[in-house]
Every structure is written in C-alpha cells, then in structure tokens.
Coordinates of C-alpha atoms and ligand atoms in Angstrom, one line a residue:
M82 CA 80.2 -10.7 62.4
T83 CA 80.6 -10.4 58.6
P84 CA 78.1 -12.3 56.6
A85 CA 79.4 -14.9 54.3
P86 CA 79.8 -13.9 50.8
L87 CA 76.4 -13.9 48.9
K88 CA 76.0 -16.5 46.1
V89 CA 75.2 -14.6 43.2
A90 CA 74.0 -15.8 39.5
V91 CA 73.7 -13.3 36.8
L92 CA 71.8 -13.9 33.4
A93 CA 72.8 -11.5 30.7
S94 CA 71.9 -11.6 27.0
G95 CA 74.7 -9.2 25.6
R96 CA 78.3 -7.7 25.9
G97 CA 78.2 -7.8 29.5
S98 CA 79.6 -4.6 30.5
N99 CA 77.2 -4.6 33.6
L100 CA 78.7 -8.0 34.7
A101 CA 82.1 -6.8 34.3
A102 CA 81.4 -4.0 36.6
L103 CA 80.1 -6.4 39.1
I104 CA 83.4 -8.5 38.8
A105 CA 85.5 -5.3 39.3
A106 CA 83.6 -4.5 42.4
R107 CA 84.2 -7.8 43.7
D108 CA 87.6 -7.7 42.7
A109 CA 88.2 -4.2 44.4
G110 CA 86.7 -5.7 47.8
T111 CA 83.6 -3.6 47.7
L112 CA 81.3 -6.5 46.7
P113 CA 81.5 -9.4 49.1
V114 CA 79.8 -12.1 46.7
E115 CA 80.8 -15.2 45.1
F116 CA 79.8 -15.6 41.4
V117 CA 78.5 -19.2 41.0
L118 CA 76.8 -18.8 37.6
V119 CA 76.7 -16.7 34.8
G120 CA 73.9 -17.7 32.2
S121 CA 72.7 -16.6 29.1
D122 CA 70.1 -17.3 26.1
K123 CA 72.7 -16.6 23.5
A124 CA 75.8 -18.7 23.2
S125 CA 77.7 -15.7 21.5
A126 CA 77.1 -13.2 24.4
G127 CA 80.0 -11.2 25.5
A128 CA 79.0 -11.9 29.2
L129 CA 79.7 -15.6 28.8
R130 CA 83.2 -14.9 27.6
L131 CA 84.1 -12.4 30.8
A132 CA 82.7 -15.0 32.9
E133 CA 85.1 -17.7 31.5
D134 CA 87.8 -15.3 31.7
A135 CA 86.9 -14.6 35.5
G136 CA 86.7 -18.3 36.1
I137 CA 82.9 -18.3 36.7
P138 CA 80.9 -21.2 35.8
T139 CA 78.8 -20.6 32.6
L140 CA 75.6 -21.7 31.0
A141 CA 74.3 -21.1 27.7
L142 CA 70.9 -22.4 26.9
N143 CA 69.1 -21.9 23.6
P144 CA 65.3 -21.1 23.9
K145 CA 64.9 -22.7 20.4
G146 CA 65.4 -26.0 22.2
Y147 CA 62.4 -25.9 24.2
P148 CA 58.8 -26.0 23.2
D149 CA 57.6 -22.9 24.9
R150 CA 58.5 -20.2 27.4
P151 CA 57.8 -22.0 30.6
A152 CA 59.7 -25.0 29.6
F153 CA 63.1 -23.1 29.0
D154 CA 62.4 -21.0 32.1
R155 CA 62.0 -24.3 34.2
E156 CA 65.2 -25.6 32.8
L157 CA 67.0 -22.4 33.4
F158 CA 65.8 -21.8 36.9
A159 CA 66.3 -25.5 37.9
R160 CA 70.3 -24.8 36.7
I161 CA 70.4 -21.6 38.7
A162 CA 68.7 -23.2 41.9
A163 CA 71.5 -26.0 41.4
S164 CA 74.2 -23.5 41.3
G165 CA 73.6 -22.9 44.9
A166 CA 72.7 -19.0 44.0
E167 CA 71.1 -17.0 46.8
L168 CA 70.5 -13.9 44.5
L169 CA 69.8 -13.7 40.9
V170 CA 71.0 -10.6 39.1
L171 CA 69.7 -9.9 35.6
A172 CA 72.2 -7.8 33.7
G173 CA 71.0 -7.0 30.5
F174 CA 68.8 -10.3 30.0
M175 CA 66.6 -9.6 27.2
R176 CA 63.9 -12.1 27.8
V177 CA 60.9 -12.0 29.7
I178 CA 60.5 -14.6 32.5
D179 CA 57.6 -16.8 33.1
G180 CA 55.7 -15.9 36.4
A181 CA 55.9 -19.7 37.7
A182 CA 59.8 -19.8 37.2
L183 CA 60.0 -16.3 39.1
A184 CA 57.7 -17.1 42.0
P185 CA 60.3 -19.1 44.1
W186 CA 62.8 -16.5 43.7
A187 CA 60.5 -13.4 45.2
G188 CA 62.8 -11.1 46.9
R189 CA 65.9 -12.7 45.5
I190 CA 66.0 -11.4 41.7
V191 CA 67.1 -7.8 40.7
N192 CA 67.3 -6.1 37.4
I193 CA 68.9 -3.1 36.0
H194 CA 66.8 -1.3 33.5
P195 CA 67.8 1.8 31.6
S196 CA 65.1 4.3 32.3
L197 CA 63.6 6.1 35.4
L198 CA 61.0 3.6 36.1
P199 CA 58.1 3.7 36.2
K200 CA 58.8 5.4 33.0
Y201 CA 59.5 3.4 29.9
R202 CA 59.3 -0.4 30.7
G203 CA 60.5 -2.5 28.0
L204 CA 62.7 -1.6 25.0
H205 CA 63.9 1.5 23.3
T206 CA 64.1 3.5 26.5
H207 CA 66.5 6.1 25.3
R208 CA 64.6 6.7 22.3
R209 CA 61.4 7.2 24.1
A210 CA 62.8 9.4 26.6
L211 CA 64.1 11.7 23.8
E212 CA 60.6 11.6 22.2
A213 CA 58.6 12.4 25.3
G214 CA 61.2 15.7 25.6
D215 CA 62.4 14.6 28.9
T216 CA 64.9 16.7 30.6
E217 CA 66.2 13.9 32.7
H218 CA 66.8 10.2 32.0
G219 CA 68.2 7.4 34.0
A220 CA 68.6 4.0 35.0
S221 CA 66.8 1.8 37.8
V222 CA 67.5 -1.3 39.8
H223 CA 64.4 -3.3 41.0
F224 CA 63.2 -6.4 42.4
V225 CA 61.7 -8.5 39.7
T226 CA 58.2 -9.5 39.8
A227 CA 56.0 -11.1 37.1
E228 CA 55.1 -7.7 35.7
L229 CA 57.7 -6.8 33.3
D230 CA 60.2 -4.0 34.5
G231 CA 57.3 -3.3 37.2
G232 CA 59.0 -4.7 40.4
P233 CA 59.7 -2.5 43.4
L234 CA 62.4 0.2 42.9
I235 CA 65.5 -0.4 45.0
A236 CA 67.9 2.4 43.5
Q237 CA 68.2 4.7 40.5
A238 CA 71.0 7.1 38.6
R239 CA 70.0 10.3 37.0
I240 CA 71.5 12.2 34.2
V241 CA 70.6 15.2 32.4
V242 CA 69.3 15.1 28.7
R243 CA 71.2 17.8 26.8
P244 CA 70.0 19.4 23.5
G245 CA 71.3 17.5 20.8
D246 CA 71.4 14.3 22.6
D247 CA 70.6 11.1 20.5
E248 CA 70.1 7.7 21.6
N249 CA 73.8 6.8 21.6
S250 CA 74.9 9.7 23.4
L251 CA 72.4 9.2 26.0
A252 CA 73.3 5.5 26.2
A253 CA 77.1 6.3 26.5
R254 CA 76.6 8.7 29.3
L255 CA 74.3 6.5 31.3
L256 CA 76.2 3.3 31.0
P257 CA 79.2 4.4 33.5
L258 CA 76.5 5.2 36.1
E259 CA 74.7 1.9 35.6
H260 CA 78.2 0.4 36.2
R261 CA 78.3 2.2 39.7
L262 CA 74.5 1.7 40.5
L263 CA 74.2 -2.1 40.1
P264 CA 77.3 -3.0 42.3
A265 CA 76.1 -0.7 44.8
A266 CA 72.5 -2.1 45.0
V267 CA 74.0 -5.8 45.2
A268 CA 76.3 -4.6 47.8
L269 CA 73.2 -3.6 49.8
L270 CA 71.9 -7.3 49.1
A271 CA 75.3 -8.7 50.1
A272 CA 75.1 -7.0 53.3
R273 CA 71.6 -8.5 53.9
R274 CA 70.4 -5.1 54.1
L275 CA 67.5 -5.1 51.6
A276 CA 64.4 -7.2 51.5
L277 CA 61.2 -7.3 49.5
G278 CA 58.5 -7.1 52.2
D279 CA 54.6 -7.4 51.6
A280 CA 54.4 -3.6 51.4
G281 CA 57.5 -3.1 49.3
V282 CA 61.3 -2.6 49.8
L283 CA 62.7 -2.8 53.3
L284 CA 66.3 -1.3 54.0
D285 CA 67.5 -2.2 57.3
G286 CA 64.0 -3.3 58.3
R287 CA 62.4 -0.1 57.4
P288 CA 60.2 0.7 54.2
L289 CA 62.1 2.4 51.5
R290 CA 59.7 5.4 50.6
A291 CA 61.6 6.5 47.6
P292 CA 64.2 4.6 45.5
L293 CA 67.8 5.2 46.7
Q294 CA 69.6 7.9 44.5
L295 CA 73.4 7.3 43.1
G296 CA 75.3 10.4 44.1
E297 CA 78.9 11.1 44.1
H298 CA 79.8 8.9 47.1
G299 CA 77.3 6.0 46.3
L300 CA 73.7 5.4 47.1
Q301 CA 71.9 7.9 49.4
Ligands
GRF177 C1 72.3 -2.1 29.8 O1 71.9 -0.9 29.5 C2 71.1 -2.4 30.9 O2 70.7 -1.4 31.7 C3 70.1 -3.0 30.0 O3 70.7 -3.7 28.9 C4 72.1 -3.1 28.8 C5 73.4 -4.2 29.3 O4 74.4 -4.0 28.8 N1 69.1 -3.8 30.6 P1 75.5 -4.8 29.1 O5 75.4 -6.2 28.5 O6 75.7 -5.0 30.6 O7 76.7 -4.2 28.5

C-alpha cells in the first residue's frame, strides 16, 4: 500500500532554490509529500514568495520580536507543530536552533549543508574548502541534532575542485547537485525508509554504515 503523502514543513532564510527543487520534485511526481508550511526568519526571503506562488501556507517570524533564542524557537516550533508537519526540512535556514525546541523533533528534522560533513560546519564552506586545498567538495543532508551541522549523515553529493575555482564557481557547480540531493533524501523519508535510531541512521531498518552518495541515477 502506498503510504499517505508525508506532511512537510520547510524553513528557509534566503532565495529558496532548494525549496523550489522540492516543489518541482513534488510536481513531477517523484516526491510524495504535502507541503503544509514554509517558514522564515526573514520576511523578505525569496523562499516565502516561492511558497506563496505554489499555494503553500507561509510564516514569517522576526527574531527581533522575541527576548531571546529559546522564546523565538518556542513560538516557531509551536507554529510548525500546529501545521501538522511530520517532517521539518531546513533548506538554507541560517539560524542556530535551540536544543529544547529540537528535542521533540529528533529524527524528524533534516538539513542541507554545503560541505562534505564532518568537514566545515558553519559558514563560508566553499571558501574554507578552497583555503584547505581540498580537491573535492560537496553537500550533505543530515538529521539535525543540537550540535550545529553535526547530526548523523544521510546523503552527500560530491564535486571535483578545479584549478582556478573560486567561492562563486564552486557554489554554482554544487547548487544543481543540492537540488537533486535534497529531494532524493526527502523522498526516502517520505517512503518511510529512513529513521534515526540510537546508534545512527537506519535505512530500511538496517544501519547506514556510510552516507548515501548522489550518482547519475540518484542515491546509492
Ligand atoms: C544552500 O547552499 C544550502 O546548502 C545552504 O544555504 C543555501 C541555500 O540556498 N544551507 P537556497 O536558499 O536554497 O537557494
């Protein structure tokens, strides 16, 4: 029996190209999800306009209206819970989230990060890969825990660093892969094939020994 479409909320702070890729995959029939909310900490985020155009409910919450991070995150996560979301996808959400808000969502939040984690948690990942002289760079999708960009890895996409690459060229070459990586990882969650167990990620009930890799034909 086909499972019911997974109810998904997305948080994004920026232009929202990863959100657009998720919506496109849903429209193409390769991602059986229902988007119940797109939220942002920036009222001007392109992601909110994309969601509006796609008929998805939106939420803009300004952190300045709250005394501290826990108060903001309490409100944000109450609104996400009220949306009925079963899964929360962080697609370029540029805020650290309070551990207390995350706890009830363990195993139900994923993030896309533009590095081959565990390398380069945090910001400026392209610059740091270049400065380190890496010959390979990439993006990772992982379950979110209270450790910033430190949760168990689900899947990665890799690119070769070329002589003459700069931050912009790396970002531009990686982004189209992110747009395949994130929908493919979320599709596994929608199919209820992925879970976060005590010892790490489970795929089809078995421990995932190493992150899945994005190849020509999807994740493998
Ligand atoms: C992506 O590079 C993503 O990996 C990172 O932030 C960027 C968001 O881009 N976390 P967009 O808003 O999805 O276009």
